[in-house]
Amino acid sequence: MNRNTESDPRSVTSEPASLTNSTGEEKMEVASEQSSPTLHSRDSGFFERGIKTMLSIRKSKRSPNKEKGKEGTGTWKGKRLSLRFSKSYEENKTTICNGVEEIGEKIEAKPVQGKPLSVMEINELIQKRQLLEAFASIRYLEDEAIAERDAEKYQDNPQEFVRKSKDVDLLYNSITNAIQSIVVGTLEHPNVEDTMLTSLVTLIACEAAAHPNTGNAAGPGSDLLGTPRKWREEWREAINESARKRVLRIPMASKEEESSWLDLHLGFLQKQLSEDLLKIKLSVKKCYPEEYRVCDTYVEAFHKAIASHLQDLSQRPLEFNELYTLLDWVANTYHSELFLGHPDLKPEVKTENLSLLLTPADWDKLKNDYITSAKGKIKSYFGNILRLEVTEKWEKEVHPEVKENLYHSSVSFDIQTIIGEHTKISGTISRSLEMKMLELCLAELHEFIPRFGEEFVAWSTARDSPIFAPYFVAYVNSFHDLASGLETVFKVNTEELQKILAALTRNFTNIFLNKLRTKAQPLLKKILTKDWILATERPDSLALAVSQFSKHLQHMREPLGQELLRDIHKYMVREYIMQVIKPRRKMNAETQQQVSEKMNQEARILNNTLIDQGSDSDWLLPAIHHIANIIGEKKKDRIKEYVKELCQDYPDIRKEHILAVLALRGLGRARRAAIFRQGYHVLESPDGREDSTLFAEIDAPVSISCF
């Protein structure tokens, strides 16, 4: 195809001058200069000179050259350079962005005289950021090479055409690099260079107009002359690169240097990029036409850069607090008014159409890592609760506090605080994470309660501490509060926890009762001994020993406190009677009187003590009194009346019990049999009381014969 016509926008005069006729210096390759750092210099050029140069070329195109017809002189002669602007662009030589004068004849231009610029000279213009002027010269070289190619000038010397094509391509690439450098440097300086950016927009528009055929892509092995350079896309990629570099340059201390390294890093990231976006909104945006969507482009670029950076951070071996910091920043900070949603950035910065900051897979991994890490954290927190109880309370024997007449322990409050705080902060991330955290806390609690119980039992077994009973009561109260709080505050099913707490309470109660028995048994075994009869033991000794334990139950939450007091009350009366009815030597009348009085006195003291402490088992008091009266009664006929009263008050009494009491009184076999037949009557439990079974739990002496 012959392109050497006037209608072809890339046509030249019939005798184009080749740049190969210039000096040897003009023939040097540009490839070696691509790696030179000077190509990326940020020195500002005077872009308007490029426009003047293009206009001067147009004027020279309209002026006849006096030396027309001569080749190889190195002058422009009669050549003309078409800038290949589209018709619409030529018709709209208007402002490219705010404050830019119309491109065209309004700019005073001087004709360019002399020879065209060499490759080296054009490259120097690019280094000086005089890109419009450099672009005009490159276009001249490009049009000239196309015209000569179409005129089949290089049939005998194809290497020369390759060289020219390569020069043009490398020069265009140099401008591409300069564009990238300018865009990347836009946010690096305190002030935005408006002139440079507006000229950059002009340059991009000029190139698009000069190469309008966007589908004219070069195939493999072909030259790139006349093909679109897609500088608008390069501009967009440069913004992406700028965002990536700025995100990666945010300060980040090592974990060894700063424990809160991630929180500080995200704070710096948030501050720096907020300032960048505000700068883009206020200063950068006005340098571009609306069609560039500058704010949207920068936001999308920063979004991609941050997403990539966070993905890398999430792959690190993060600890619990670091995982939460990252989750919280993504879920709550990123879109909030603290960052992208800041009022100062509206309405230019929009976040509605941004993709997920982390992929669903990365997000799920982050949450799973958080829960896994939380397991060790919760276990550690619960362990600290136990450690403080041991070191600060048990070992120092610090008495528990009393609140509203109840022994108080902070264990329940501490546990609920730990669960509440962790579920709350997890809930700020997502509802599902909140539920996972609650499930984790309950699972750890189910393991902690038995471990706590084992430690308390081991401590109480190893030493006879006066604070055992108070803490036994305090912990029972606390565990009740714990179960109630979890049900009401956290709305969880505590059925499994209730079973664990019930088993723990039974275990603690057994230890409590065993300690009470250990204190009471030596005193019970002295009943009816010589020392006991001779009153060497105080009558309140037994009550005082029991009271060391029972007095604390009045500070236990009902109904368990009162139930336990009933058990203690019954236990003491039952054990007392068992000691009394054991087979013994006969007592004389004086001794019988002493025993009766002592038994009545001790029974009253013990009963009053327990009743005062909260027991409601006053039905137990007559049991010892009836037996004491039988032992001390002088009139044998009166004895059978006491036996009747005993049977009436305690219908579960058996004949072995009555015969044992009568034997203690010193009655013979026949008399015992007669009184038994007259006084023993089987009755129903009075008032239907199921708890009035006392003697059924007392073993009768096997050596007492019925008759």
XYZ file of C-alpha atoms in Angstrom:
707
model
C 0.000 0.000 0.000
C 1.384 3.415 -0.970
C 1.064 5.723 2.011
C 3.048 8.582 0.467
C -0.076 10.659 -0.201
C -1.373 13.949 1.096
C -4.483 12.354 2.581
C -2.546 9.959 4.806
C -2.114 11.643 8.197
C 1.321 10.122 8.510
C 2.518 11.231 5.046
C 5.667 13.249 4.462
C 7.030 15.056 1.391
C 8.202 13.004 -1.487
C 11.810 13.050 -0.411
C 11.963 12.380 3.343
C 15.217 13.079 5.099
C 16.515 10.186 7.159
C 17.815 10.660 10.634
C 20.490 8.182 9.666
C 22.166 10.949 7.722
C 22.869 12.808 10.927
C 26.086 12.499 12.848
C 27.295 9.197 14.320
C 26.349 10.423 17.752
C 22.705 10.427 16.667
C 22.922 6.745 15.737
C 23.742 5.446 19.222
C 21.316 2.930 20.704
C 18.871 3.999 23.435
C 18.615 0.582 25.060
C 21.636 1.137 27.276
C 20.084 4.336 28.595
C 16.915 2.567 29.761
C 18.690 1.245 32.809
C 20.075 4.665 33.715
C 18.550 6.116 36.863
C 18.501 9.534 35.248
C 15.589 8.421 33.122
C 13.455 8.495 36.266
C 14.502 11.958 37.361
C 11.732 14.032 38.888
C 13.097 17.371 37.597
C 10.199 19.414 36.299
C 10.258 20.365 32.603
C 8.418 23.034 30.749
C 5.743 20.969 29.016
C 4.390 23.997 27.188
C 7.515 23.970 25.066
C 6.339 20.678 23.614
C 3.104 22.263 22.498
C 5.052 25.141 20.948
C 7.305 22.678 19.175
C 4.306 20.837 17.702
C 2.783 24.110 16.592
C 6.061 25.213 15.033
C 6.175 21.935 13.146
C 2.694 22.655 11.830
C 3.789 26.119 10.701
C 6.866 24.752 8.996
C 4.557 22.252 7.296
C 2.544 25.137 5.857
C 5.656 27.112 4.745
C 7.429 26.112 1.521
C 11.030 25.184 2.029
C 13.431 26.943 -0.239
C 15.754 23.966 -0.422
C 13.055 21.484 -1.481
C 14.362 18.387 -3.275
C 17.696 18.002 -1.488
C 18.167 14.855 0.626
C 20.490 13.997 3.439
C 21.285 17.551 4.511
C 19.895 17.031 8.012
C 17.367 19.871 7.675
C 13.583 19.510 7.808
C 13.309 20.954 4.283
C 9.764 20.485 3.009
C 8.695 17.756 5.428
C 5.540 18.101 7.456
C 4.587 16.326 10.630
C 1.008 15.341 11.289
C 0.136 14.968 14.948
C -2.672 12.622 13.956
C -5.134 14.174 16.382
C -8.663 12.890 15.988
C -11.172 15.237 14.456
C -13.025 15.602 17.727
C -9.839 16.410 19.551
C -8.894 19.061 16.965
C -12.357 20.579 17.268
C -12.147 20.640 21.048
C -8.810 22.287 21.712
C -10.147 23.149 25.123
C -8.988 22.887 28.651
C -7.860 19.359 29.569
C -8.385 20.072 33.260
C -8.996 22.991 35.592
C -6.970 26.040 34.847
C -5.304 24.768 31.646
C -5.382 27.117 28.656
C -6.807 25.936 25.373
C -4.343 23.934 23.328
C -3.868 25.369 19.890
C -3.125 28.647 18.324
C -3.561 30.487 21.627
C -0.019 29.474 22.597
C 2.480 31.623 20.812
C 4.842 29.422 18.837
C 8.055 30.018 16.996
C 8.986 27.952 13.946
C 11.634 25.382 14.610
C 14.611 25.995 12.434
C 17.423 23.617 11.611
C 17.687 19.857 11.713
C 15.382 17.511 13.674
C 16.433 16.422 17.156
C 18.557 13.330 17.475
C 17.617 10.314 19.601
C 20.095 11.487 22.208
C 18.610 14.974 22.277
C 15.069 13.642 22.537
C 16.142 11.422 25.386
C 17.613 14.447 27.148
C 14.249 16.199 26.846
C 12.585 13.194 28.465
C 15.090 13.248 31.298
C 14.306 16.940 31.820
C 10.579 16.087 31.863
C 9.975 18.153 28.719
C 7.694 15.386 27.587
C 5.400 17.248 25.187
C 8.389 18.566 23.242
C 9.968 15.131 23.281
C 6.695 13.557 22.135
C 6.512 15.922 19.138
C 9.995 14.935 18.049
C 9.298 11.232 18.522
C 6.151 11.605 16.422
C 8.251 13.170 13.681
C 10.658 10.219 13.763
C 7.742 7.785 13.793
C 5.918 9.384 10.859
C 9.124 9.637 8.895
C 9.929 5.946 9.459
C 6.394 4.924 8.486
C 6.503 7.028 5.317
C 9.888 5.608 4.314
C 8.711 2.090 5.054
C 5.616 2.566 2.920
C 7.800 4.000 0.155
C 9.824 0.757 0.302
C 12.973 2.719 0.926
C 14.420 0.008 3.154
C 14.155 -2.941 0.805
C 17.910 -3.000 0.402
C 18.686 -2.079 3.990
C 16.090 -3.626 6.347
C 18.411 -3.297 9.345
C 18.229 0.466 9.063
C 14.435 0.322 9.383
C 14.768 -1.986 12.394
C 17.114 0.502 13.993
C 14.769 3.433 13.435
C 11.775 1.466 14.693
C 13.686 0.415 17.771
C 14.734 4.023 18.468
C 11.124 5.163 18.304
C 9.959 2.319 20.529
C 12.656 2.910 23.136
C 11.923 6.626 23.217
C 8.227 5.953 23.723
C 9.150 3.533 26.488
C 11.268 6.243 28.072
C 8.252 8.544 28.126
C 6.207 5.690 29.569
C 8.757 5.351 32.360
C 8.661 9.092 32.917
C 4.876 9.021 33.173
C 5.106 6.244 35.734
C 7.740 8.158 37.683
C 5.643 11.333 37.714
C 2.513 9.523 38.904
C 4.378 7.523 41.541
C 5.999 10.755 42.750
C 2.732 12.684 42.940
C 2.162 11.779 46.602
C 5.821 11.876 47.574
C 6.140 15.671 47.716
C 4.383 17.992 50.166
C 2.844 20.025 47.353
C 1.233 18.755 44.178
C 2.854 20.103 40.986
C -0.309 21.130 39.157
C 1.467 22.124 35.938
C 3.217 18.799 35.627
C 0.013 16.798 36.136
C -2.079 18.915 33.766
C 0.635 18.635 31.116
C 0.691 14.903 31.750
C -3.012 14.758 30.973
C -2.324 16.749 27.774
C 0.432 14.316 26.826
C -1.825 11.303 27.324
C -4.526 12.964 25.239
C -2.032 13.810 22.489
C -0.812 10.245 22.281
C -4.369 8.893 22.220
C -5.218 11.305 19.403
C -2.035 10.446 17.513
C -2.718 6.701 17.755
C -6.512 6.465 17.611
C -6.712 2.881 16.382
C -6.805 1.026 19.689
C -7.148 -2.265 17.861
C -3.941 -1.728 15.920
C -1.798 -3.958 18.082
C 1.472 -5.193 16.702
C 1.815 -8.892 16.156
C 4.841 -10.978 17.077
C 7.882 -9.998 15.076
C 6.362 -6.822 13.625
C 7.405 -3.233 14.384
C 5.455 -1.067 16.850
C 5.278 2.009 14.681
C 1.876 3.663 14.780
C 0.498 1.412 17.531
C -1.258 2.855 20.607
C 0.987 3.211 23.637
C -1.948 3.075 26.061
C -0.540 5.691 28.401
C -3.903 6.011 30.126
C -3.536 2.398 31.223
C 0.083 3.030 32.188
C -1.153 5.955 34.291
C -3.577 3.660 36.074
C -0.882 1.019 36.662
C 1.449 3.715 37.979
C -1.193 4.673 40.543
C -1.399 1.028 41.583
C 2.373 0.906 41.940
C 2.378 4.167 43.895
C -0.218 2.769 46.297
C 1.691 -0.476 46.684
C 4.953 1.290 47.489
C 3.358 3.677 49.961
C 1.659 0.846 51.827
C 4.872 -1.156 52.014
C 6.797 1.870 53.311
C 4.556 2.303 56.351
C 6.751 1.888 59.487
C 6.490 -1.524 61.125
C 8.523 -2.376 64.208
C 9.458 -5.940 65.051
C 7.681 -7.812 67.807
C 10.913 -7.800 69.795
C 11.111 -4.016 69.591
C 7.473 -3.270 70.362
C 4.838 -5.642 71.704
C 2.068 -3.541 70.116
C 3.821 -3.506 66.753
C 0.753 -4.438 64.696
C -1.549 -1.943 66.358
C 1.034 0.804 65.827
C 1.626 -0.263 62.230
C -2.060 -0.179 61.342
C -2.327 3.196 63.058
C 0.492 4.565 60.904
C -1.113 3.019 57.824
C -4.438 4.587 58.639
C -2.913 8.023 59.273
C -0.675 8.055 56.209
C -3.268 6.854 53.722
C -5.942 9.146 55.143
C -3.611 12.062 54.483
C -2.901 10.733 50.986
C -6.586 10.426 50.139
C -7.310 13.917 51.462
C -4.458 15.245 49.338
C -5.874 13.454 46.298
C -9.318 14.901 46.918
C -8.153 18.488 47.477
C -5.128 18.826 45.184
C -4.696 15.964 42.746
C -8.272 15.521 41.550
C -8.521 19.043 40.095
C -5.623 18.351 37.724
C -7.562 15.648 35.855
C -10.748 15.556 33.799
C -13.809 13.957 35.397
C -13.528 10.966 33.080
C -10.312 9.947 34.838
C -12.229 9.142 38.054
C -9.091 10.034 39.959
C -10.427 9.509 43.486
C -12.035 6.198 42.593
C -8.860 5.037 40.866
C -6.672 5.889 43.845
C -9.102 4.339 46.345
C -9.211 1.119 44.334
C -5.417 1.109 44.084
C -4.949 1.622 47.814
C -7.618 -0.992 48.493
C -5.753 -3.585 46.437
C -2.444 -2.649 48.037
C -3.855 -2.872 51.561
C -5.598 -6.160 50.784
C -2.331 -7.667 49.553
C -0.478 -6.338 52.590
C -3.042 -7.677 55.049
C -3.004 -11.042 53.321
C 0.734 -11.188 53.959
C 0.265 -10.125 57.579
C -2.380 -12.789 58.140
C 0.089 -15.489 57.126
C 2.439 -14.553 59.966
C 2.424 -16.492 63.258
C 0.247 -13.952 65.074
C -0.641 -14.075 68.750
C -4.123 -13.689 70.200
C -4.061 -9.892 70.642
C -2.511 -9.419 67.205
C -5.153 -11.582 65.559
C -7.891 -9.555 67.214
C -6.230 -6.283 66.184
C -6.188 -7.416 62.563
C -9.766 -8.721 62.646
C -11.058 -5.560 64.305
C -9.231 -3.278 61.882
C -10.671 -5.090 58.876
C -14.201 -5.420 60.268
C -14.618 -2.082 62.015
C -11.882 0.474 61.371
C -11.321 0.220 57.625
C -14.743 1.470 56.458
C -15.418 3.615 59.522
C -15.091 7.356 59.998
C -11.624 6.691 61.353
C -10.435 5.830 57.858
C -12.205 5.566 54.487
C -15.488 6.838 55.873
C -14.006 10.005 57.362
C -16.294 13.018 56.773
C -13.408 15.019 55.270
C -13.093 12.476 52.449
C -16.747 12.547 51.449
C -18.248 12.459 48.878
C -15.260 11.849 46.619
C -14.028 8.721 48.424
C -16.596 5.973 47.910
C -16.344 2.497 49.408
C -19.631 0.928 48.342
C -18.242 -1.013 45.408
C -14.940 -2.111 46.928
C -14.274 -5.836 47.007
C -13.684 -7.737 50.241
C -10.483 -6.673 51.910
C -9.661 -10.316 52.616
C -10.893 -13.306 50.667
C -13.473 -15.494 52.434
C -10.823 -18.184 52.833
C -8.316 -15.785 54.416
C -11.029 -14.262 56.602
C -12.135 -17.678 57.870
C -8.533 -18.691 58.504
C -7.976 -15.530 60.510
C -11.058 -16.185 62.643
C -10.119 -19.831 63.180
C -6.597 -18.830 64.199
C -8.147 -16.334 66.599
C -10.334 -18.977 68.265
C -7.443 -21.442 68.431
C -5.236 -18.822 70.043
C -8.047 -17.822 72.407
C -8.184 -21.366 73.792
C -4.757 -21.007 75.354
C -5.525 -17.460 76.456
C -8.751 -18.402 78.265
C -7.078 -21.400 79.894
C -4.321 -19.092 81.088
C -6.804 -16.558 82.482
C -8.690 -19.233 84.406
C -5.379 -20.583 85.659
C -4.490 -17.125 86.969
C -7.745 -17.049 88.933
C -6.795 -20.295 90.657
C -3.209 -19.169 91.268
C -4.370 -15.958 92.952
C -6.794 -17.883 95.162
C -3.960 -20.136 96.319
C -1.263 -17.528 96.846
C -3.288 -14.526 97.967
C -6.058 -16.179 100.007
C -5.449 -19.767 101.041
C -1.761 -19.519 101.839
C -2.163 -16.147 103.545
C -5.381 -17.320 105.278
C -7.261 -14.184 104.302
C -10.893 -14.451 105.396
C -13.449 -14.044 102.589
C -15.559 -10.915 102.409
C -19.154 -10.835 103.624
C -21.700 -9.172 101.352
C -25.376 -9.108 102.265
C -24.603 -11.632 105.032
C -23.158 -14.085 102.487
C -19.560 -15.146 102.164
C -18.295 -13.713 98.905
C -15.667 -14.912 96.453
C -14.614 -13.052 93.325
C -14.249 -16.311 91.358
C -17.693 -16.090 89.757
C -17.259 -12.414 88.902
C -13.771 -12.983 87.476
C -14.935 -15.889 85.320
C -17.967 -14.014 84.013
C -15.820 -10.950 83.341
C -13.385 -12.996 81.267
C -16.207 -14.628 79.328
C -18.067 -11.331 78.925
C -15.080 -9.368 77.668
C -14.002 -11.985 75.154
C -17.476 -12.627 73.788
C -18.113 -8.886 73.578
C -14.984 -8.052 71.598
C -15.548 -11.108 69.412
C -19.099 -9.922 68.793
C -17.763 -6.671 67.360
C -16.197 -8.768 64.602
C -19.191 -10.990 63.863
C -22.054 -12.767 65.586
C -20.688 -16.158 64.574
C -17.310 -15.370 66.141
C -19.076 -14.288 69.323
C -20.861 -17.635 69.569
C -17.656 -19.563 68.881
C -15.914 -17.644 71.649
C -18.755 -18.332 74.082
C -18.648 -22.035 73.275
C -14.897 -22.040 73.793
C -15.173 -20.277 77.162
C -17.790 -22.740 78.399
C -15.693 -25.708 77.293
C -12.680 -24.302 79.137
C -14.868 -23.582 82.173
C -16.051 -27.198 82.248
C -12.413 -28.248 82.505
C -11.449 -25.526 84.959
C -14.088 -26.184 87.644
C -12.913 -29.759 88.429
C -9.291 -28.569 88.381
C -10.196 -25.816 90.819
C -11.929 -28.363 93.047
C -8.923 -30.678 93.050
C -6.628 -27.862 94.139
C -8.966 -26.806 96.942
C -9.341 -30.378 98.190
C -5.583 -30.937 98.089
C -4.983 -27.744 100.044
C -7.674 -28.439 102.628
C -6.425 -31.994 103.113
C -2.832 -30.935 103.585
C -3.589 -28.495 106.391
C -6.192 -27.849 109.063
C -6.908 -24.219 108.225
C -9.560 -22.138 109.997
C -10.495 -20.533 106.682
C -11.488 -23.822 105.046
C -15.129 -23.656 106.111
C -15.555 -19.958 105.146
C -14.082 -20.589 101.694
C -16.107 -23.760 101.287
C -19.218 -21.623 101.822
C -17.904 -18.765 99.672
C -17.159 -21.055 96.719
C -20.533 -22.766 96.894
C -22.136 -19.304 96.809
C -19.891 -18.219 93.959
C -20.600 -21.266 91.820
C -24.329 -20.734 92.311
C -23.911 -17.144 91.115
C -21.831 -18.368 88.176
C -24.491 -20.750 86.890
C -27.222 -18.159 87.403
C -25.202 -15.436 85.662
C -24.404 -17.567 82.641
C -28.092 -18.377 82.237
C -29.397 -14.831 82.606
C -26.593 -12.761 81.069
C -25.254 -15.060 78.370
C -28.445 -17.053 77.706
C -26.621 -20.375 77.656
C -27.767 -23.844 78.608
C -25.989 -24.640 81.877
C -27.246 -28.201 82.249
C -23.787 -29.703 81.843
C -22.223 -27.054 84.065
C -24.864 -27.654 86.732
C -23.866 -31.313 86.872
C -20.214 -30.400 87.270
C -20.983 -27.854 89.983
C -23.269 -30.284 91.818
C -20.517 -32.915 91.902
C -18.036 -30.313 93.116
C -20.431 -29.120 95.833
C -20.966 -32.687 97.041
C -17.239 -33.218 97.188
C -16.689 -29.998 99.138
C -19.575 -30.853 101.457
C -18.164 -34.290 102.214
C -14.830 -32.755 103.119
C -16.623 -30.198 105.263
C -18.566 -32.895 107.130
C -15.471 -35.072 107.501
C -13.606 -32.189 109.107
C -16.566 -31.590 111.406
C -16.644 -35.281 112.378
C -12.926 -35.193 113.014
C -13.448 -32.383 115.506
C -16.595 -33.819 117.097
C -15.794 -37.525 117.405
C -13.182 -37.244 120.183
C -15.693 -35.309 122.285
C -18.564 -37.669 121.461
C -16.494 -40.653 122.500
C -16.050 -39.133 125.976
C -19.773 -39.195 126.689
C -20.532 -41.298 129.803
C -16.863 -41.761 130.495
C -15.560 -41.075 134.014
C -14.069 -37.726 133.022
C -17.273 -36.705 131.313
C -19.362 -37.695 134.333
C -17.020 -35.858 136.670
C -17.491 -32.738 134.522
C -13.844 -32.258 133.629
C -15.122 -31.324 130.158
C -17.111 -28.132 129.786
C -20.766 -28.762 128.847
C -20.403 -26.496 125.789
C -17.256 -28.178 124.467
C -19.168 -30.253 121.939
C -21.238 -27.284 120.792
C -18.118 -25.165 120.391
C -16.392 -27.829 118.307
C -19.396 -28.161 116.016
C -19.864 -24.415 115.848
C -16.410 -23.996 114.269
C -18.074 -25.355 111.131
C -21.808 -24.850 111.509
C -21.588 -21.107 112.263
C -20.330 -20.449 108.718
C -23.374 -22.044 107.130
C -25.521 -19.056 108.075
C -23.510 -17.191 105.397
C -24.307 -19.762 102.709
C -26.921 -19.079 100.090
C -30.268 -20.786 100.738
C -31.517 -23.415 100.593
C -28.200 -25.259 100.707
C -27.027 -23.584 103.920
C -30.085 -24.550 105.901
C -30.152 -28.058 104.435
C -26.589 -28.587 105.537
C -27.358 -27.224 109.011
C -30.201 -29.755 109.311
C -27.813 -32.527 108.368
C -25.293 -31.392 110.982
C -27.995 -31.061 113.613
C -29.296 -34.573 112.957
C -25.789 -35.977 112.759
C -24.856 -34.580 116.181
C -28.051 -35.845 117.895
C -27.746 -39.234 116.218
C -24.067 -39.622 117.171
C -24.795 -38.460 120.705
C -27.517 -41.106 121.179
C -25.308 -43.810 119.639
C -22.640 -43.058 122.243
C -25.200 -43.077 125.072
C -26.880 -46.439 124.326
C -23.674 -48.424 124.024
C -23.528 -51.282 126.568
C -21.908 -50.072 129.793
C -21.562 -51.013 133.411
C -24.489 -50.286 135.663
C -24.521 -46.881 137.288
C -25.625 -46.170 140.794
C -28.475 -43.792 141.471
C -26.207 -40.795 142.097
C -24.338 -41.328 138.855
C -27.614 -41.729 136.961
C -28.695 -38.329 138.235
C -25.395 -36.720 137.195
C -25.583 -38.300 133.731
C -29.189 -37.174 133.232
C -28.415 -33.584 134.192
C -25.289 -33.451 132.030
C -27.105 -34.876 129.009
C -29.979 -32.401 129.341
C -27.517 -29.512 129.692
C -25.415 -30.497 126.675
C -28.530 -31.183 124.587
C -29.910 -27.711 125.290
C -26.599 -25.988 124.515
C -26.087 -27.941 121.292
C -29.667 -27.453 120.139
C -29.744 -23.728 120.931
C -26.437 -23.183 119.171
C -27.587 -24.810 115.960
C -31.025 -23.203 116.063
C -29.397 -19.810 116.544
C -27.211 -20.463 113.521
C -30.234 -21.158 111.322
C -31.253 -24.776 111.806
C -34.982 -25.398 111.846
C -34.643 -28.958 113.239
C -35.935 -28.229 116.737
C -37.840 -31.551 116.548
C -34.539 -33.241 117.409
C -34.264 -31.643 120.887
C -36.645 -34.028 122.793
C -34.729 -37.156 121.749
C -31.824 -36.663 124.160
C -34.100 -35.156 126.836
C -36.366 -38.245 126.817
C -33.404 -40.572 127.177
C -31.859 -38.373 129.905
C -35.159 -38.394 131.801
C -35.401 -42.202 131.591
C -31.837 -42.551 132.909
C -32.400 -40.169 135.823
C -35.953 -41.158 136.753
C -36.147 -42.754 140.228
C -39.728 -43.965 139.955
C -39.828 -47.005 137.787
C -43.519 -46.548 136.983
C -42.763 -43.104 135.619
C -40.204 -44.533 133.222
C -42.869 -46.123 131.018
C -44.445 -42.663 130.494
C -41.121 -41.349 129.161
C -40.905 -44.377 126.896
C -44.357 -43.592 125.495
C -43.345 -39.947 124.840
C -40.162 -41.140 123.139
C -42.136 -43.469 120.883
C -44.665 -40.770 120.099
C -42.004 -38.194 119.115
C -39.869 -40.670 117.178
C -42.042 -43.402 115.657
C -39.062 -44.868 113.797
C -37.532 -46.020 117.105
C -37.114 -49.761 117.412
C -37.439 -52.004 120.443
C -33.657 -52.583 120.437
C -33.173 -48.853 121.034
C -35.685 -48.789 123.928
C -34.231 -51.873 125.573
C -30.749 -50.372 125.292
C -31.918 -47.192 127.061
C -33.671 -49.209 129.770
C -30.552 -51.301 130.237
C -28.563 -48.062 130.703
C -31.045 -47.124 133.408
C -30.037 -50.343 135.166
C -33.359 -52.175 134.907
C -33.423 -55.934 134.857
C -34.461 -58.074 131.984
C -38.028 -58.680 133.204
C -38.629 -55.041 134.072
C -37.324 -53.916 130.692
C -39.688 -56.361 128.952
C -42.679 -55.203 130.942
C -42.038 -51.498 130.360
C -41.445 -52.133 126.672
C -44.783 -53.900 126.280
C -46.624 -51.138 128.072
C -44.933 -48.130 126.514
C -43.935 -49.094 122.961
C -46.459 -48.210 120.247
C -45.747 -47.960 116.514
C -47.074 -44.635 115.231
C -47.025 -42.823 111.917
C -44.522 -40.055 111.449
C -46.034 -36.966 113.161
C -47.389 -34.420 110.710
C -46.147 -36.653 107.906
C -42.571 -35.431 108.465
C -40.193 -37.430 106.373
C -37.169 -35.854 108.056
C -38.184 -37.110 111.507
C -36.469 -40.434 110.951
C -33.780 -40.377 113.579
C -33.502 -43.794 115.199
C -33.792 -45.646 111.915
C -30.266 -44.403 111.230
C -28.936 -45.540 114.647
C -27.583 -49.034 115.032
C -28.805 -50.715 118.219
C -26.239 -52.522 120.402
C -26.192 -56.209 119.459
C -25.393 -57.326 123.040
C -28.732 -56.142 124.388
C -31.178 -59.002 124.594
C -34.802 -58.306 123.909
C -36.064 -60.362 126.834
